XYZ file of C-alpha atoms in Angstrom:
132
model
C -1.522 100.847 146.485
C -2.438 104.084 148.132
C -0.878 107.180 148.055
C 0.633 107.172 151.227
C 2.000 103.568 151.027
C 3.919 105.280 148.224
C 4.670 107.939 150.027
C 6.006 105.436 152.057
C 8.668 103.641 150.007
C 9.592 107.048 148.886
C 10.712 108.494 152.413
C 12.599 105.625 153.794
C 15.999 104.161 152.948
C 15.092 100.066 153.895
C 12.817 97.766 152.391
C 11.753 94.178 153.409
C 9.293 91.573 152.276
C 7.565 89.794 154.529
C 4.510 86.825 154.270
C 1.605 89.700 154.924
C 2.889 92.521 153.663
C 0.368 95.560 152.335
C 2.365 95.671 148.780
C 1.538 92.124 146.965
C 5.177 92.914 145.057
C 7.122 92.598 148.627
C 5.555 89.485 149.806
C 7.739 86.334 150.524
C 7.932 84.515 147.069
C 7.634 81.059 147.098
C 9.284 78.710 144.824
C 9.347 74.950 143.980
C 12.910 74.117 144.670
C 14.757 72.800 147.662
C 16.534 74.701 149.995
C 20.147 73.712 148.205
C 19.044 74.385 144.778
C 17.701 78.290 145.509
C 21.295 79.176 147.240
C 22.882 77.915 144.145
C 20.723 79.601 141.558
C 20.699 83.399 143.596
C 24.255 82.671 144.166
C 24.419 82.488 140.334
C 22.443 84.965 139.858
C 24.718 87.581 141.882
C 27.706 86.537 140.775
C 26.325 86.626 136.816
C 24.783 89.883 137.293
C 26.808 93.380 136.778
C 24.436 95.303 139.228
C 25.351 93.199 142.383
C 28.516 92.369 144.442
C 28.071 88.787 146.290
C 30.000 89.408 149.805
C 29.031 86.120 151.745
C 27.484 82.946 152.008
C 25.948 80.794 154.750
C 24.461 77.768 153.494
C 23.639 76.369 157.105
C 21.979 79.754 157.869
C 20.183 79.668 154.091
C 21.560 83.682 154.252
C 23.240 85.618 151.510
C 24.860 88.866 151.709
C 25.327 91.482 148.743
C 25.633 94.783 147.617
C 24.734 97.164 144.585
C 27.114 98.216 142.167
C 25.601 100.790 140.272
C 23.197 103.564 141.111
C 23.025 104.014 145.013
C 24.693 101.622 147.562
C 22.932 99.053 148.928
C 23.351 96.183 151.559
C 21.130 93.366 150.300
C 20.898 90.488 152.691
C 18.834 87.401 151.178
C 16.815 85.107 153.395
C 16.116 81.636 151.911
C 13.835 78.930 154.091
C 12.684 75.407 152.932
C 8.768 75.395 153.836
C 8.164 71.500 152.347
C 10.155 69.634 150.302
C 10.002 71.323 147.264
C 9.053 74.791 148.278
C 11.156 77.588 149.521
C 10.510 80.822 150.528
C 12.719 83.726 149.748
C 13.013 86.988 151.589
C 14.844 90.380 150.833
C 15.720 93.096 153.081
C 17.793 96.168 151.507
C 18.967 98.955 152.911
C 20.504 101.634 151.502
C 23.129 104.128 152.134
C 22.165 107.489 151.883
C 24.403 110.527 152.464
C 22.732 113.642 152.808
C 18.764 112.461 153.038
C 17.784 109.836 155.095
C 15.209 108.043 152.706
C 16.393 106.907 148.798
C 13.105 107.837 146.949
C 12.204 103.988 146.532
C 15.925 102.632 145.397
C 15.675 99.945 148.093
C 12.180 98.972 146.956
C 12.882 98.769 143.044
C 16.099 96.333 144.028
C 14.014 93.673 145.638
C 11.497 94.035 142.916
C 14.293 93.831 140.214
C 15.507 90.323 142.463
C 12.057 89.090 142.301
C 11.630 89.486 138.764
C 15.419 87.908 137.657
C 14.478 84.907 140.237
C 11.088 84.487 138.762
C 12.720 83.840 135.455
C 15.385 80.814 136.823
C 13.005 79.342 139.414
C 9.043 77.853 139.235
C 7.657 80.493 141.020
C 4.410 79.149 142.998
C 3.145 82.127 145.076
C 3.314 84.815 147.301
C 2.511 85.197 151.023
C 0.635 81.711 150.526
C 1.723 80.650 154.394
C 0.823 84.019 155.823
């Protein structure tokens, strides 16, 4: 990653993955689950972790709202979408609440990494950006 993609992360207070995105660590992860089955298992996850607050669910909308207890504050809303039978993307955009400074010096970017690493260890991870 170059220095000013960094520089980037560093000066903004929102991160999102997306299928093409620059940073191969905040590409859409795909898993081989159904669309059911990853709710469940990041609703688990949430609700089992003491660094996250689950606020809401919407399985017909495959969306997930949360927020950060410790360190900074953090709105975390969780996008999951059933590609094929058996695979399911799954998205994270965080934004984060800053007071003084409008960027977080890469808080926002280091939460969807931390997600991506804690659902890579519950769910067969297959790939990422592999539709993009």
């Amino acid at each position: 990653m170059s220095v000013w993609n960094k520089l980037k992360y560093v000066l903004t207070n929102h991160c999102e993955t997306r299928e093409n995105h620059e940073d191969e660590q905040l590409r859409s992860r795909y898993y081989k689950t159904t669309n059911a089955s990853a709710i469940k298992t990041i609703k688990e996850l949430i609700e089992s972790s003491p660094d996250y607050e689950l606020l809401s669910v919407s399985d017909e909308r495959g969306e997930l709202s949360a927020t950060t207890r410790r360190g900074k504050k953090a709105f975390i809303v969780i996008t999951v979408i059933s590609v094929r039978p058996f695979e399911t993307a799954i998205d994270f955009s965080v934004t984060t609440e800053t007071k003084l400074l409008p960027f977080d010096f890469g808080w926002s970017r280091r939460v969807v990494v931390d997600l991506y690493r804690k659902l890579d260890q519950r769910l067969h991870y297959i790939g990422s950006g592999i539709n993009g």
